[in-house]
């Protein structure tokens, strides 16, 4: 991925949008435990930001995937992690499979309003009894005439309290676990759906919900792509989610390092700035190097993906590295802030809480390691 003038313009646009429309409200949204997606998304849509990589036919900008990564990185200037994550769900986590494999009718009904900011989407994969092992989900959709009738529960669903639709993974058959699932577009106003908010240690401005489906009826034509192919489509969709996650860490980590340099330059112990201790400035130099390495890996992955390559291995590596490095940067920097780092809402303590999720959500570090090991051919056979 090489940055062009057009990439830079998009970067400026998003950075200004975050400064004007997001940051002034972050403290209130963190306090409320939710940001108003139905107010923010139409403003983003006006600038084309919810459909950067999607076809113009459905209201998108028709640009390649690298532009989506520019937005993910630029959103990292936001004063919280919750809003960038929720935006990523809309643009890169619940819509890629619909855009690539959905019928024209489904795209008009669900994708176009999501791009226009009129509908908030969510992705329903994880369940109370199945997260890392996606094949073990038990939510089922049985055929009844022209309908599917859905029963089950989804857990940890970002945007779940506000969503107008859910791209839901459910078992639609009795066959092998990787061939019996479908992605189903579910309007969230259907009878039989209820929602319960989940409280978290971080990402406070993003709402997370448990969703319950009790005999929920949707037309069978709401299946994305071919029935039974849902597991595979979700694994493909995960690649964009994982690249978004990696890209959205980059500027957060840079800002945490910048703020730590500023803080430790001002803060004096034993008659000199904390920064003047070699152990401190060497550590910050090392962390910055690691962030640049993550940036190079993420760009390489995004560039190959934009050219149509399978990037499962590289995207898993980028997501793994992003999670691990976020923990390292946030923890090391928080240490150099002393007691001030342990206060509730400054840049470093918020990043410490928010970025902790990167090693868990969208596939835990260990799941990424499993995928990488599979590509290395080092997994035990059988
Ligand atoms: C704030 C938040 C937002 C989320 N948003 C969404 C969303 O919008 N949609 C959605 O579908 N899901 C969402 N998730 C769910 C997320 O993807 C899962 O939490 C994640 O996949 C891990 O699943 P689990 O929590 O069930 O952990 P488990 O599967 O119970 O695993 C627990 C831990 O065990 C370890 N582990 C697992 N497998 C292995 C292994 N093979 N080897 C070694 N160790 C292993 C890992 O450390 C893992 O963290 C979200 C989660 C959170 C916390």
GROMACS .gro file of C-alpha atoms and ligand atoms in nm:
model
  435
    1UNK     CA    1   0.000   0.000   0.000
    2UNK     CA    2   0.150   0.330  -0.108
    3UNK     CA    3   0.004   0.659   0.010
    4UNK     CA    4  -0.108   0.894  -0.266
    5UNK     CA    5  -0.237   1.250  -0.253
    6UNK     CA    6  -0.590   1.103  -0.249
    7UNK     CA    7  -0.510   0.890   0.056
    8UNK     CA    8  -0.373   1.199   0.230
    9UNK     CA    9  -0.688   1.398   0.150
   10UNK     CA   10  -0.904   1.125   0.300
   11UNK     CA   11  -0.678   1.113   0.606
   12UNK     CA   12  -0.725   1.492   0.653
   13UNK     CA   13  -1.100   1.466   0.606
   14UNK     CA   14  -1.139   1.193   0.867
   15UNK     CA   15  -0.902   1.365   1.111
   16UNK     CA   16  -1.104   1.688   1.085
   17UNK     CA   17  -1.430   1.496   1.122
   18UNK     CA   18  -1.306   1.331   1.441
   19UNK     CA   19  -1.185   1.664   1.581
   20UNK     CA   20  -1.515   1.843   1.504
   21UNK     CA   21  -1.784   1.576   1.544
   22UNK     CA   22  -1.645   1.309   1.775
   23UNK     CA   23  -1.391   1.443   2.025
   24UNK     CA   24  -1.606   1.724   2.171
   25UNK     CA   25  -1.860   1.459   2.281
   26UNK     CA   26  -1.635   1.172   2.385
   27UNK     CA   27  -1.645   1.235   2.759
   28UNK     CA   28  -2.026   1.248   2.759
   29UNK     CA   29  -2.053   0.934   2.545
   30UNK     CA   30  -1.806   0.745   2.765
   31UNK     CA   31  -2.013   0.845   3.067
   32UNK     CA   32  -2.339   0.741   2.896
   33UNK     CA   33  -2.191   0.404   2.792
   34UNK     CA   34  -2.301   0.459   2.433
   35UNK     CA   35  -2.258   0.706   2.145
   36UNK     CA   36  -2.559   0.806   1.932
   37UNK     CA   37  -2.490   0.611   1.612
   38UNK     CA   38  -2.809   0.736   1.448
   39UNK     CA   39  -2.683   1.093   1.483
   40UNK     CA   40  -2.317   1.038   1.398
   41UNK     CA   41  -2.350   0.795   1.107
   42UNK     CA   42  -2.560   1.026   0.882
   43UNK     CA   43  -2.290   1.293   0.924
   44UNK     CA   44  -2.023   1.041   0.821
   45UNK     CA   45  -2.238   0.927   0.530
   46UNK     CA   46  -2.263   1.284   0.400
   47UNK     CA   47  -1.884   1.273   0.355
   48UNK     CA   48  -1.896   0.927   0.196
   49UNK     CA   49  -1.714   0.767   0.489
   50UNK     CA   50  -1.946   0.471   0.544
   51UNK     CA   51  -1.908   0.329   0.194
   52UNK     CA   52  -1.553   0.406   0.094
   53UNK     CA   53  -1.483   0.067  -0.068
   54UNK     CA   54  -1.840  -0.019  -0.172
   55UNK     CA   55  -1.988   0.018  -0.521
   56UNK     CA   56  -2.131   0.355  -0.623
   57UNK     CA   57  -2.447   0.170  -0.726
   58UNK     CA   58  -2.529   0.127  -0.355
   59UNK     CA   59  -2.412   0.474  -0.252
   60UNK     CA   60  -2.045   0.390  -0.194
   61UNK     CA   61  -1.736   0.572  -0.323
   62UNK     CA   62  -1.607   0.271  -0.519
   63UNK     CA   63  -1.248   0.312  -0.394
   64UNK     CA   64  -1.010   0.026  -0.323
   65UNK     CA   65  -0.955  -0.133   0.019
   66UNK     CA   66  -0.647   0.076   0.100
   67UNK     CA   67  -0.874   0.380   0.143
   68UNK     CA   68  -1.073   0.194   0.404
   69UNK     CA   69  -0.748   0.134   0.591
   70UNK     CA   70  -0.666   0.504   0.576
   71UNK     CA   71  -0.996   0.578   0.747
   72UNK     CA   72  -0.932   0.310   1.010
   73UNK     CA   73  -0.591   0.458   1.086
   74UNK     CA   74  -0.716   0.818   1.083
   75UNK     CA   75  -0.995   0.736   1.329
   76UNK     CA   76  -0.719   0.645   1.574
   77UNK     CA   77  -0.685   1.016   1.656
   78UNK     CA   78  -1.019   0.994   1.840
   79UNK     CA   79  -1.008   1.044   2.216
   80UNK     CA   80  -1.161   0.698   2.275
   81UNK     CA   81  -1.153   0.352   2.119
   82UNK     CA   82  -1.525   0.285   2.131
   83UNK     CA   83  -1.643   0.508   1.846
   84UNK     CA   84  -1.372   0.395   1.598
   85UNK     CA   85  -1.459   0.034   1.680
   86UNK     CA   86  -1.831   0.090   1.626
   87UNK     CA   87  -1.761   0.266   1.297
   88UNK     CA   88  -1.544  -0.030   1.194
   89UNK     CA   89  -1.828  -0.269   1.267
   90UNK     CA   90  -2.046  -0.074   1.023
   91UNK     CA   91  -1.784  -0.035   0.748
   92UNK     CA   92  -1.559  -0.341   0.774
   93UNK     CA   93  -1.715  -0.608   0.993
   94UNK     CA   94  -2.088  -0.651   0.928
   95UNK     CA   95  -2.101  -0.538   0.563
   96UNK     CA   96  -1.813  -0.703   0.366
   97UNK     CA   97  -1.989  -1.039   0.311
   98UNK     CA   98  -2.318  -0.870   0.225
   99UNK     CA   99  -2.143  -0.644  -0.028
  100UNK     CA  100  -1.949  -0.929  -0.187
  101UNK     CA  101  -2.195  -1.217  -0.179
  102UNK     CA  102  -2.542  -1.069  -0.109
  103UNK     CA  103  -2.815  -1.052  -0.374
  104UNK     CA  104  -2.894  -0.717  -0.533
  105UNK     CA  105  -3.223  -0.708  -0.336
  106UNK     CA  106  -3.041  -0.765  -0.004
  107UNK     CA  107  -2.784  -0.501  -0.088
  108UNK     CA  108  -3.059  -0.249  -0.164
  109UNK     CA  109  -3.246  -0.336   0.153
  110UNK     CA  110  -2.952  -0.349   0.397
  111UNK     CA  111  -2.623  -0.226   0.248
  112UNK     CA  112  -2.747   0.095   0.085
  113UNK     CA  113  -2.912   0.229   0.407
  114UNK     CA  114  -2.597   0.137   0.604
  115UNK     CA  115  -2.380   0.332   0.361
  116UNK     CA  116  -2.629   0.622   0.377
  117UNK     CA  117  -2.606   0.624   0.759
  118UNK     CA  118  -2.978   0.554   0.788
  119UNK     CA  119  -2.934   0.205   0.932
  120UNK     CA  120  -2.693   0.086   1.200
  121UNK     CA  121  -2.564  -0.268   1.148
  122UNK     CA  122  -2.412  -0.526   1.378
  123UNK     CA  123  -2.240  -0.861   1.332
  124UNK     CA  124  -2.376  -1.157   1.531
  125UNK     CA  125  -2.126  -1.441   1.546
  126UNK     CA  126  -2.022  -1.495   1.913
  127UNK     CA  127  -2.254  -1.667   2.156
  128UNK     CA  128  -2.260  -1.733   2.532
  129UNK     CA  129  -2.121  -2.083   2.465
  130UNK     CA  130  -1.904  -2.020   2.156
  131UNK     CA  131  -1.656  -1.742   2.080
  132UNK     CA  132  -1.315  -1.865   1.968
  133UNK     CA  133  -1.469  -2.182   1.827
  134UNK     CA  134  -1.714  -2.033   1.577
  135UNK     CA  135  -1.805  -2.379   1.450
  136UNK     CA  136  -1.967  -2.453   1.790
  137UNK     CA  137  -2.246  -2.193   1.769
  138UNK     CA  138  -2.593  -2.325   1.845
  139UNK     CA  139  -2.824  -2.048   1.721
  140UNK     CA  140  -3.042  -2.220   1.464
  141UNK     CA  141  -3.261  -2.106   1.176
  142UNK     CA  142  -3.509  -2.369   1.058
  143UNK     CA  143  -3.698  -2.348   0.732
  144UNK     CA  144  -4.077  -2.293   0.751
  145UNK     CA  145  -4.227  -2.234   0.406
  146UNK     CA  146  -4.062  -1.924   0.259
  147UNK     CA  147  -3.932  -1.818   0.599
  148UNK     CA  148  -3.649  -1.899   0.836
  149UNK     CA  149  -3.738  -1.917   1.206
  150UNK     CA  150  -3.445  -1.823   1.431
  151UNK     CA  151  -3.386  -1.936   1.790
  152UNK     CA  152  -3.079  -1.870   2.002
  153UNK     CA  153  -2.865  -1.597   2.155
  154UNK     CA  154  -2.569  -1.386   2.051
  155UNK     CA  155  -2.317  -1.238   2.294
  156UNK     CA  156  -2.082  -0.936   2.296
  157UNK     CA  157  -2.250  -0.770   2.000
  158UNK     CA  158  -2.104  -0.426   1.925
  159UNK     CA  159  -2.375  -0.172   1.827
  160UNK     CA  160  -2.622  -0.436   1.946
  161UNK     CA  161  -2.837  -0.197   2.149
  162UNK     CA  162  -2.880   0.044   1.857
  163UNK     CA  163  -2.865  -0.182   1.553
  164UNK     CA  164  -3.137  -0.176   1.288
  165UNK     CA  165  -3.013  -0.501   1.141
  166UNK     CA  166  -2.786  -0.789   1.230
  167UNK     CA  167  -2.575  -0.999   0.995
  168UNK     CA  168  -2.631  -1.320   1.190
  169UNK     CA  169  -2.446  -1.650   1.170
  170UNK     CA  170  -2.681  -1.942   1.240
  171UNK     CA  171  -2.702  -2.314   1.176
  172UNK     CA  172  -2.937  -2.377   0.886
  173UNK     CA  173  -2.873  -2.748   0.849
  174UNK     CA  174  -2.754  -3.062   1.028
  175UNK     CA  175  -2.441  -3.130   0.822
  176UNK     CA  176  -2.075  -3.088   0.921
  177UNK     CA  177  -2.012  -2.778   1.138
  178UNK     CA  178  -1.829  -2.590   0.862
  179UNK     CA  179  -2.098  -2.655   0.602
  180UNK     CA  180  -2.424  -2.613   0.795
  181UNK     CA  181  -2.420  -2.241   0.866
  182UNK     CA  182  -2.555  -1.936   0.689
  183UNK     CA  183  -2.518  -1.562   0.725
  184UNK     CA  184  -2.868  -1.418   0.753
  185UNK     CA  185  -2.974  -1.053   0.735
  186UNK     CA  186  -3.209  -0.997   1.030
  187UNK     CA  187  -3.404  -0.671   1.074
  188UNK     CA  188  -3.385  -0.600   1.446
  189UNK     CA  189  -3.746  -0.482   1.476
  190UNK     CA  190  -3.882  -0.836   1.425
  191UNK     CA  191  -4.105  -0.982   1.700
  192UNK     CA  192  -3.913  -1.220   1.927
  193UNK     CA  193  -3.590  -1.017   1.949
  194UNK     CA  194  -3.476  -0.874   2.281
  195UNK     CA  195  -3.153  -0.704   2.387
  196UNK     CA  196  -2.957  -0.673   2.709
  197UNK     CA  197  -2.672  -0.425   2.756
  198UNK     CA  198  -2.335  -0.559   2.877
  199UNK     CA  199  -2.113  -0.339   3.099
  200UNK     CA  200  -1.739  -0.348   3.024
  201UNK     CA  201  -1.403  -0.232   3.161
  202UNK     CA  202  -1.329  -0.027   2.849
  203UNK     CA  203  -1.464   0.084   2.509
  204UNK     CA  204  -1.731   0.261   2.714
  205UNK     CA  205  -1.871   0.477   2.434
  206UNK     CA  206  -1.946   0.164   2.229
  207UNK     CA  207  -2.258  -0.027   2.331
  208UNK     CA  208  -2.225  -0.404   2.361
  209UNK     CA  209  -2.530  -0.629   2.386
  210UNK     CA  210  -2.651  -0.978   2.435
  211UNK     CA  211  -2.920  -1.049   2.175
  212UNK     CA  212  -3.197  -1.306   2.218
  213UNK     CA  213  -3.389  -1.460   1.928
  214UNK     CA  214  -3.712  -1.639   2.015
  215UNK     CA  215  -3.896  -1.776   1.709
  216UNK     CA  216  -3.784  -1.482   1.496
  217UNK     CA  217  -3.917  -1.502   1.142
  218UNK     CA  218  -3.728  -1.363   0.841
  219UNK     CA  219  -3.769  -1.441   0.470
  220UNK     CA  220  -3.543  -1.728   0.356
  221UNK     CA  221  -3.418  -1.497   0.078
  222UNK     CA  222  -3.233  -1.301   0.352
  223UNK     CA  223  -2.951  -1.556   0.343
  224UNK     CA  224  -2.628  -1.395   0.216
  225UNK     CA  225  -2.482  -1.598  -0.071
  226UNK     CA  226  -2.534  -1.969  -0.075
  227UNK     CA  227  -2.711  -2.142   0.215
  228UNK     CA  228  -2.464  -2.355   0.415
  229UNK     CA  229  -2.165  -2.138   0.319
  230UNK     CA  230  -2.194  -1.900   0.617
  231UNK     CA  231  -1.889  -2.028   0.804
  232UNK     CA  232  -1.665  -1.973   0.502
  233UNK     CA  233  -1.816  -1.630   0.427
  234UNK     CA  234  -1.764  -1.526   0.789
  235UNK     CA  235  -1.400  -1.639   0.781
  236UNK     CA  236  -1.351  -1.425   0.469
  237UNK     CA  237  -1.533  -1.132   0.633
  238UNK     CA  238  -1.305  -1.165   0.938
  239UNK     CA  239  -1.004  -1.068   0.724
  240UNK     CA  240  -1.134  -0.714   0.678
  241UNK     CA  241  -1.227  -0.694   1.048
  242UNK     CA  242  -0.875  -0.799   1.149
  243UNK     CA  243  -0.705  -0.553   0.916
  244UNK     CA  244  -0.935  -0.277   1.045
  245UNK     CA  245  -0.839  -0.371   1.402
  246UNK     CA  246  -0.467  -0.355   1.323
  247UNK     CA  247  -0.489  -0.025   1.132
  248UNK     CA  248  -0.701   0.139   1.398
  249UNK     CA  249  -0.431   0.076   1.663
  250UNK     CA  250  -0.151   0.257   1.480
  251UNK     CA  251  -0.229   0.619   1.558
  252UNK     CA  252  -0.360   0.537   1.904
  253UNK     CA  253  -0.021   0.389   1.992
  254UNK     CA  254   0.164   0.682   1.832
  255UNK     CA  255  -0.046   0.928   2.032
  256UNK     CA  256   0.013   0.740   2.357
  257UNK     CA  257   0.390   0.747   2.294
  258UNK     CA  258   0.375   1.119   2.197
  259UNK     CA  259   0.181   1.206   2.511
  260UNK     CA  260   0.423   1.005   2.723
  261UNK     CA  261   0.721   1.190   2.575
  262UNK     CA  262   0.550   1.522   2.657
  263UNK     CA  263   0.453   1.413   3.008
  264UNK     CA  264   0.790   1.266   3.103
  265UNK     CA  265   0.973   1.569   2.961
  266UNK     CA  266   0.779   1.794   3.200
  267UNK     CA  267   0.769   1.563   3.502
  268UNK     CA  268   1.083   1.579   3.715
  269UNK     CA  269   1.216   1.322   3.963
  270UNK     CA  270   1.552   1.340   4.137
  271UNK     CA  271   1.615   1.681   3.981
  272UNK     CA  272   1.571   1.589   3.613
  273UNK     CA  273   1.295   1.504   3.368
  274UNK     CA  274   1.177   1.141   3.381
  275UNK     CA  275   1.245   1.128   3.004
  276UNK     CA  276   1.615   1.197   3.060
  277UNK     CA  277   1.664   0.851   3.207
  278UNK     CA  278   1.805   0.629   2.936
  279UNK     CA  279   1.581   0.342   3.037
  280UNK     CA  280   1.281   0.564   2.956
  281UNK     CA  281   1.383   0.722   2.625
  282UNK     CA  282   1.530   0.395   2.500
  283UNK     CA  283   1.206   0.214   2.583
  284UNK     CA  284   0.998   0.477   2.402
  285UNK     CA  285   1.231   0.458   2.102
  286UNK     CA  286   1.190   0.081   2.097
  287UNK     CA  287   0.812   0.100   2.119
  288UNK     CA  288   0.800   0.354   1.835
  289UNK     CA  289   1.007   0.115   1.624
  290UNK     CA  290   0.758  -0.162   1.698
  291UNK     CA  291   0.467   0.061   1.595
  292UNK     CA  292   0.641   0.138   1.264
  293UNK     CA  293   0.694  -0.236   1.211
  294UNK     CA  294   0.323  -0.299   1.275
  295UNK     CA  295   0.240  -0.018   1.031
  296UNK     CA  296   0.458  -0.177   0.761
  297UNK     CA  297   0.298  -0.519   0.815
  298UNK     CA  298  -0.053  -0.372   0.810
  299UNK     CA  299   0.010  -0.172   0.492
  300UNK     CA  300   0.170  -0.472   0.320
  301UNK     CA  301  -0.134  -0.681   0.409
  302UNK     CA  302  -0.386  -0.415   0.298
  303UNK     CA  303  -0.199  -0.361  -0.030
  304UNK     CA  304  -0.202  -0.731  -0.115
  305UNK     CA  305  -0.570  -0.759  -0.022
  306UNK     CA  306  -0.655  -0.464  -0.249
  307UNK     CA  307  -0.479  -0.654  -0.529
  308UNK     CA  308  -0.702  -0.956  -0.469
  309UNK     CA  309  -0.460  -1.180  -0.279
  310UNK     CA  310  -0.558  -1.412   0.006
  311UNK     CA  311  -0.412  -1.241   0.313
  312UNK     CA  312  -0.542  -1.474   0.585
  313UNK     CA  313  -0.190  -1.541   0.714
  314UNK     CA  314  -0.073  -1.178   0.707
  315UNK     CA  315  -0.401  -1.039   0.847
  316UNK     CA  316  -0.379  -1.284   1.137
  317UNK     CA  317  -0.020  -1.174   1.201
  318UNK     CA  318  -0.115  -0.806   1.189
  319UNK     CA  319  -0.408  -0.857   1.429
  320UNK     CA  320  -0.190  -1.064   1.665
  321UNK     CA  321   0.089  -0.808   1.663
  322UNK     CA  322  -0.157  -0.519   1.707
  323UNK     CA  323  -0.309  -0.682   2.017
  324UNK     CA  324   0.023  -0.774   2.175
  325UNK     CA  325   0.187  -0.438   2.097
  326UNK     CA  326  -0.112  -0.238   2.223
  327UNK     CA  327  -0.078  -0.411   2.558
  328UNK     CA  328   0.295  -0.343   2.565
  329UNK     CA  329   0.274   0.023   2.467
  330UNK     CA  330  -0.019   0.105   2.695
  331UNK     CA  331   0.135  -0.074   2.992
  332UNK     CA  332   0.487   0.068   2.951
  333UNK     CA  333   0.364   0.422   2.893
  334UNK     CA  334   0.117   0.410   3.182
  335UNK     CA  335   0.408   0.315   3.409
  336UNK     CA  336   0.599   0.632   3.317
  337UNK     CA  337   0.300   0.847   3.413
  338UNK     CA  338   0.318   0.713   3.771
  339UNK     CA  339   0.003   0.774   3.978
  340UNK     CA  340  -0.127   1.007   3.706
  341UNK     CA  341  -0.139   0.705   3.474
  342UNK     CA  342  -0.370   0.533   3.716
  343UNK     CA  343  -0.633   0.808   3.709
  344UNK     CA  344  -0.955   0.730   3.531
  345UNK     CA  345  -0.965   0.927   3.209
  346UNK     CA  346  -0.644   1.047   3.053
  347UNK     CA  347  -0.509   0.946   2.714
  348UNK     CA  348  -0.289   0.668   2.850
  349UNK     CA  349  -0.534   0.511   3.097
  350UNK     CA  350  -0.815   0.514   2.840
  351UNK     CA  351  -0.589   0.350   2.580
  352UNK     CA  352  -0.483   0.094   2.844
  353UNK     CA  353  -0.849  -0.004   2.896
  354UNK     CA  354  -0.970   0.025   2.538
  355UNK     CA  355  -0.689  -0.141   2.347
  356UNK     CA  356  -0.691  -0.443   2.581
  357UNK     CA  357  -0.978  -0.569   2.369
  358UNK     CA  358  -0.763  -0.605   2.057
  359UNK     CA  359  -0.612  -0.932   2.187
  360UNK     CA  360  -0.962  -1.076   2.246
  361UNK     CA  361  -1.221  -0.941   1.998
  362UNK     CA  362  -1.243  -1.060   1.638
  363UNK     CA  363  -1.047  -1.375   1.728
  364UNK     CA  364  -0.822  -1.395   2.036
  365UNK     CA  365  -0.442  -1.394   2.007
  366UNK     CA  366  -0.439  -1.772   2.047
  367UNK     CA  367  -0.683  -1.811   1.758
  368UNK     CA  368  -0.453  -1.594   1.542
  369UNK     CA  369  -0.157  -1.812   1.646
  370UNK     CA  370  -0.356  -2.121   1.549
  371UNK     CA  371  -0.421  -1.981   1.199
  372UNK     CA  372  -0.057  -1.878   1.153
  373UNK     CA  373   0.062  -2.219   1.276
  374UNK     CA  374  -0.174  -2.386   1.027
  375UNK     CA  375  -0.011  -2.189   0.744
  376UNK     CA  376   0.332  -2.281   0.883
  377UNK     CA  377   0.231  -2.647   0.871
  378UNK     CA  378   0.323  -2.686   1.238
  379UNK     CA  379  -0.015  -2.787   1.383
  380UNK     CA  380  -0.036  -3.146   1.511
  381UNK     CA  381  -0.212  -3.371   1.261
  382UNK     CA  382  -0.544  -3.541   1.334
  383LIG     C1  383  -1.621  -0.547   2.371
  383LIG     C2  384  -1.641  -0.666   2.281
  383LIG     C3  385  -1.701  -0.648   2.157
  383LIG     C4  386  -1.726  -0.758   2.075
  383LIG     N1  387  -1.796  -0.742   1.957
  383LIG     C5  388  -1.841  -0.852   1.892
  383LIG     C6  389  -1.932  -0.839   1.782
  383LIG     O1  390  -1.970  -0.727   1.742
  383LIG     N2  391  -1.978  -0.953   1.722
  383LIG     C7  392  -1.938  -1.077   1.762
  383LIG     O2  393  -1.984  -1.174   1.704
  383LIG     N3  394  -1.851  -1.092   1.864
  383LIG     C8  395  -1.802  -0.983   1.931
  383LIG     N4  396  -1.716  -0.997   2.035
  383LIG     C9  397  -1.679  -1.133   2.079
  383LIG    C10  398  -1.533  -1.168   2.054
  383LIG     O3  399  -1.510  -1.188   1.918
  383LIG    C11  400  -1.505  -1.290   2.143
  383LIG     O4  401  -1.501  -1.243   2.277
  383LIG    C12  402  -1.375  -1.359   2.106
  383LIG     O5  403  -1.385  -1.423   1.981
  383LIG    C13  404  -1.335  -1.462   2.212
  383LIG     O6  405  -1.442  -1.549   2.239
  383LIG     P1  406  -1.488  -1.575   2.390
  383LIG     O7  407  -1.502  -1.445   2.458
  383LIG     O8  408  -1.606  -1.663   2.387
  383LIG     O9  409  -1.366  -1.646   2.455
  383LIG     P2  410  -1.339  -1.811   2.460
  383LIG    O10  411  -1.367  -1.865   2.328
  383LIG    O11  412  -1.418  -1.858   2.579
  383LIG    O12  413  -1.188  -1.811   2.491
  383LIG    C14  414  -1.134  -1.762   2.614
  383LIG    C15  415  -0.985  -1.748   2.599
  383LIG    O13  416  -0.930  -1.878   2.582
  383LIG    C16  417  -0.813  -1.869   2.506
  383LIG     N5  418  -0.823  -1.965   2.396
  383LIG    C17  419  -0.927  -1.987   2.315
  383LIG     N6  420  -0.901  -2.084   2.225
  383LIG    C18  421  -0.774  -2.124   2.251
  383LIG    C19  422  -0.687  -2.220   2.192
  383LIG     N7  423  -0.724  -2.293   2.087
  383LIG     N8  424  -0.564  -2.234   2.245
  383LIG    C20  425  -0.524  -2.161   2.350
  383LIG     N9  426  -0.600  -2.068   2.409
  383LIG    C21  427  -0.724  -2.049   2.360
  383LIG    C22  428  -0.801  -1.727   2.456
  383LIG    O14  429  -0.706  -1.658   2.535
  383LIG    C23  430  -0.938  -1.670   2.478
  383LIG    O15  431  -0.935  -1.530   2.503
  383LIG    C24  432  -1.684  -0.887   2.116
  383LIG    C25  433  -1.620  -0.904   2.240
  383LIG    C26  434  -1.600  -0.796   2.322
  383LIG    C27  435  -1.537  -0.820   2.457
   0.00000   0.00000   0.00000
